[in-house]
């Protein structure tokens, strides 16, 4: 009696008909299309944060300037203006193209913006990928606005420093310019105008205590020493003329006061 046995596939035969490793593993594109809600592998938290959208640079710059100077954004009064920064367009609830259709307090540029209401609206109407994109956009905008605000403050501070330096240079050149003008006028004018020049020189010497005190107050010791040397030469040349001793004492008092302070 012969035994009836069922046919069996050999190991070689089963291996010959099995698909290779490349065909047994689903591709990344297949996973992306099968994920619910249009969520792709690129929108997972580990990868979506690395791919930040590139917002319009000009729009961010204008918005930064408006925020810094507290200006009203253009088009807020007209319903036909540009779409305000609010819940992104690509949401599960559909395309929100009309700003008036958005709930109150969810438009970022409005004065009545409510952060909690904006978050609730975003979570209730958007997919996970849209929420991650909105987060990346907001983080990028915040960093950009903060950097531009610091740049504006730095620019204004630099302008202030340059203005102070310019004022200081002009003040230090005032005495030198006056002395130079007196010397030029003295050498160029005829003898008939010597009286006028001497009068201006006397007035300049009489004003020496005030100038020296101002130089000392402004911590311009070099200018004070130079001015005092010039005045001292004139006082020595005038000798015992009336008023010379009073001016000399006043100037020496100012200069000695600086030495005592040191």
Coordinates of C-alpha atoms in Angstrom, one line a residue:
X1 CA 0.0 0.0 0.0
X2 CA 1.5 3.2 -1.1
X3 CA 1.4 6.3 1.1
X4 CA -0.3 9.4 -0.3
X5 CA 1.7 12.5 0.6
X6 CA 0.9 16.1 -0.2
X7 CA 3.3 17.9 -2.3
X8 CA 5.7 20.3 -0.5
X9 CA 7.5 23.3 -1.7
X10 CA 11.2 23.0 -1.4
X11 CA 13.2 25.7 0.4
X12 CA 14.8 26.7 -2.8
X13 CA 11.5 27.1 -4.5
X14 CA 10.0 29.2 -1.7
X15 CA 13.1 31.4 -1.7
X16 CA 12.8 31.9 -5.4
X17 CA 9.3 33.3 -5.2
X18 CA 9.7 35.5 -2.1
X19 CA 10.2 39.2 -2.8
X20 CA 13.5 40.8 -2.2
X21 CA 14.3 43.1 0.7
X22 CA 13.8 46.2 -1.4
X23 CA 10.2 45.3 -2.3
X24 CA 9.2 44.1 1.2
X25 CA 9.8 47.4 2.9
X26 CA 7.3 50.3 2.3
X27 CA 8.8 53.4 0.9
X28 CA 8.8 56.8 2.7
X29 CA 6.5 58.3 0.1
X30 CA 4.0 55.5 0.8
X31 CA 4.1 56.2 4.5
X32 CA 3.6 59.9 3.8
X33 CA 0.5 59.3 1.8
X34 CA -1.1 56.9 4.3
X35 CA -0.7 59.1 7.4
X36 CA -4.0 60.7 8.5
X37 CA -4.7 64.4 8.2
X38 CA -2.0 64.9 5.5
X39 CA 0.7 64.5 8.1
X40 CA 4.0 63.6 6.5
X41 CA 7.3 62.4 8.0
X42 CA 8.7 65.8 7.5
X43 CA 6.1 67.3 9.9
X44 CA 7.0 65.2 12.9
X45 CA 8.3 67.3 15.9
X46 CA 11.9 66.1 15.3
X47 CA 12.1 67.2 11.7
X48 CA 9.5 70.0 11.5
X49 CA 11.5 72.2 13.9
X50 CA 14.6 71.9 11.7
X51 CA 12.7 73.0 8.6
X52 CA 11.6 76.6 9.4
X53 CA 9.6 78.4 6.7
X54 CA 11.2 81.5 5.2
X55 CA 8.8 84.4 5.7
X56 CA 8.8 87.4 3.6
X57 CA 11.7 89.6 4.8
X58 CA 10.2 92.9 3.8
X59 CA 7.0 92.2 5.7
X60 CA 8.9 91.3 8.8
X61 CA 11.0 94.5 8.6
X62 CA 7.9 96.7 8.2
X63 CA 6.2 94.9 11.1
X64 CA 9.3 95.4 13.3
X65 CA 9.4 99.1 12.6
X66 CA 5.6 99.4 13.3
X67 CA 6.0 97.6 16.6
X68 CA 9.0 99.7 17.7
X69 CA 7.5 103.1 16.9
X70 CA 4.0 101.9 17.9
X71 CA 2.5 102.7 14.5
X72 CA -0.9 101.4 13.3
X73 CA -0.4 98.7 10.6
X74 CA -1.7 99.7 7.2
X75 CA -5.0 98.3 6.0
X76 CA -6.5 97.6 9.4
X77 CA -9.4 99.9 8.8
X78 CA -10.3 98.6 5.3
X79 CA -11.7 95.1 5.0
X80 CA -10.2 94.8 1.5
X81 CA -6.6 95.2 2.8
X82 CA -4.0 92.5 3.0
X83 CA -4.7 89.4 5.1
X84 CA -3.6 89.9 8.7
X85 CA -1.3 87.5 10.5
X86 CA -3.7 85.1 12.1
X87 CA -4.5 81.4 11.9
X88 CA -2.6 80.0 8.8
X89 CA -4.6 79.4 5.6
X90 CA -3.9 75.7 5.4
X91 CA -6.2 74.5 8.1
X92 CA -8.6 71.6 8.4
X93 CA -11.5 74.0 8.7
X94 CA -10.9 75.3 5.2
X95 CA -9.4 78.4 3.7
X96 CA -9.9 81.5 5.8
X97 CA -9.4 84.3 3.3
X98 CA -11.8 86.8 4.8
X99 CA -10.3 88.6 7.9
X100 CA -13.9 89.4 9.1
X101 CA -14.6 85.6 9.3
X102 CA -11.9 85.1 11.9
X103 CA -13.0 85.2 15.6
X104 CA -12.3 88.4 17.4
X105 CA -8.9 88.6 19.2
X106 CA -7.1 86.1 16.9
X107 CA -5.5 88.5 14.5
X108 CA -1.9 89.1 15.6
X109 CA -1.7 92.7 14.4
X110 CA -4.9 93.9 16.1
X111 CA -4.8 95.8 19.4
X112 CA -7.3 93.4 20.9
X113 CA -5.3 90.3 20.2
X114 CA -5.9 87.5 22.7
X115 CA -3.1 84.9 22.8
X116 CA -5.2 82.2 24.5
X117 CA -8.0 82.6 22.0
X118 CA -5.5 82.5 19.1
X119 CA -4.1 79.2 20.4
X120 CA -7.5 77.7 21.0
X121 CA -8.6 78.7 17.4
X122 CA -5.4 77.2 16.0
X123 CA -5.7 73.9 17.8
X124 CA -9.4 73.5 17.0
X125 CA -9.2 74.3 13.2
X126 CA -5.7 73.2 12.1
X127 CA -3.9 69.9 11.6
X128 CA -0.7 69.0 13.4
X129 CA 1.5 69.9 10.5
X130 CA -0.2 73.4 10.2
X131 CA 0.3 73.9 14.0
X132 CA 4.0 73.0 13.7
X133 CA 4.4 75.4 10.8
X134 CA 2.6 78.2 12.7
X135 CA 4.9 77.6 15.7
X136 CA 8.0 77.8 13.5
X137 CA 6.7 80.9 11.8
X138 CA 6.0 82.6 15.1
X139 CA 9.3 81.6 16.6
X140 CA 11.1 83.0 13.5
X141 CA 9.1 86.2 13.6
X142 CA 9.8 86.7 17.3
X143 CA 13.6 86.3 16.9
X144 CA 13.6 88.5 13.8
X145 CA 11.6 91.3 15.5
X146 CA 13.8 91.1 18.6
X147 CA 17.0 91.3 16.5
X148 CA 15.6 94.3 14.5
X149 CA 14.6 96.0 17.7
X150 CA 18.1 95.7 19.1
X151 CA 19.5 96.9 15.8
X152 CA 17.3 100.0 16.0
X153 CA 18.4 100.7 19.6
X154 CA 22.0 100.2 18.7
X155 CA 21.8 102.5 15.7
X156 CA 20.1 105.3 17.7
X157 CA 22.7 104.9 20.5
X158 CA 25.6 105.1 17.9
X159 CA 24.1 108.3 16.5
X160 CA 23.9 109.8 20.0
X161 CA 27.5 108.9 20.7
X162 CA 28.6 110.5 17.4
X163 CA 26.6 113.6 18.2
X164 CA 28.2 113.9 21.6
X165 CA 31.7 113.5 20.1
X166 CA 31.0 116.1 17.5
X167 CA 29.8 118.6 20.1
X168 CA 32.9 118.0 22.1
X169 CA 35.2 118.5 19.2
X170 CA 33.5 121.8 18.3
X171 CA 33.8 123.0 21.8
X172 CA 37.5 122.2 22.0
X173 CA 38.1 124.0 18.7
X174 CA 36.3 127.1 19.8
X175 CA 39.2 128.6 21.8
X176 CA 41.8 127.7 19.2
X177 CA 39.7 129.3 16.4
X178 CA 39.2 132.5 18.4
X179 CA 43.0 132.8 19.1
X180 CA 43.8 132.1 15.5
X181 CA 41.3 134.7 14.3
X182 CA 42.7 137.3 16.6
X183 CA 46.3 136.6 15.5
X184 CA 45.3 136.8 11.8
X185 CA 43.4 140.0 12.3
X186 CA 46.3 141.5 14.2
X187 CA 48.7 140.7 11.4
X188 CA 46.5 141.7 8.5
X189 CA 44.7 144.8 9.8
X190 CA 46.4 148.2 9.7
X191 CA 47.5 150.1 12.8
X192 CA 44.2 152.1 12.8
X193 CA 42.3 148.9 13.8
X194 CA 44.7 147.9 16.6
X195 CA 42.5 149.4 19.2
X196 CA 39.6 147.2 18.2
X197 CA 41.8 144.1 18.3
X198 CA 43.2 145.0 21.7
X199 CA 39.7 145.5 22.9
X200 CA 38.7 142.0 21.8
X201 CA 41.8 140.6 23.3
X202 CA 41.1 142.3 26.7
X203 CA 37.5 140.9 26.6
X204 CA 38.9 137.4 25.8
X205 CA 41.3 137.6 28.7
X206 CA 38.6 138.9 31.1
X207 CA 36.5 135.9 30.1
X208 CA 39.4 133.5 30.8
X209 CA 38.2 132.4 34.4
X210 CA 34.9 131.3 33.0
X211 CA 36.4 129.4 30.1
X212 CA 39.0 127.7 32.4
X213 CA 36.3 126.7 34.8
X214 CA 34.2 125.2 32.0
X215 CA 37.2 123.3 30.7
X216 CA 37.9 121.9 34.2
X217 CA 34.2 121.0 34.7
X218 CA 34.2 119.1 31.3
X219 CA 37.4 117.3 32.3
X220 CA 39.3 119.0 29.4
X221 CA 42.6 119.5 31.2
X222 CA 44.7 119.9 28.0
X223 CA 42.5 122.7 26.6
X224 CA 42.5 124.4 30.0
X225 CA 46.4 124.3 30.3
X226 CA 46.7 125.6 26.7
X227 CA 44.3 128.5 27.3
X228 CA 45.9 129.4 30.7
X229 CA 49.4 129.5 29.1
X230 CA 48.1 131.9 26.4
X231 CA 46.4 134.1 29.0
X232 CA 49.4 134.1 31.3
X233 CA 51.6 135.4 28.6
X234 CA 49.3 138.3 28.0
X235 CA 49.0 139.1 31.7
X236 CA 52.8 139.0 32.1
X237 CA 53.1 141.4 29.1
X238 CA 50.6 143.8 30.6
X239 CA 52.5 143.9 33.9
X240 CA 50.9 146.2 36.5
X241 CA 47.9 147.4 34.4
X242 CA 44.8 147.8 36.4
X243 CA 42.7 144.6 36.6
X244 CA 45.5 142.3 35.7
X245 CA 46.1 141.0 39.2
X246 CA 42.4 140.2 39.7
X247 CA 42.2 138.2 36.5
X248 CA 45.4 136.4 37.4
X249 CA 44.1 135.5 40.9
X250 CA 40.8 134.2 39.5
X251 CA 42.5 132.1 36.9
X252 CA 45.0 130.6 39.4
X253 CA 42.1 129.9 41.8
X254 CA 40.4 127.8 39.1
X255 CA 43.5 126.0 38.1
X256 CA 44.5 125.3 41.7
X257 CA 41.0 124.0 42.4
X258 CA 41.6 121.3 39.8
X259 CA 44.9 120.4 41.4
X260 CA 43.3 120.0 44.8
X261 CA 40.5 117.9 43.4
X262 CA 43.1 115.5 42.0

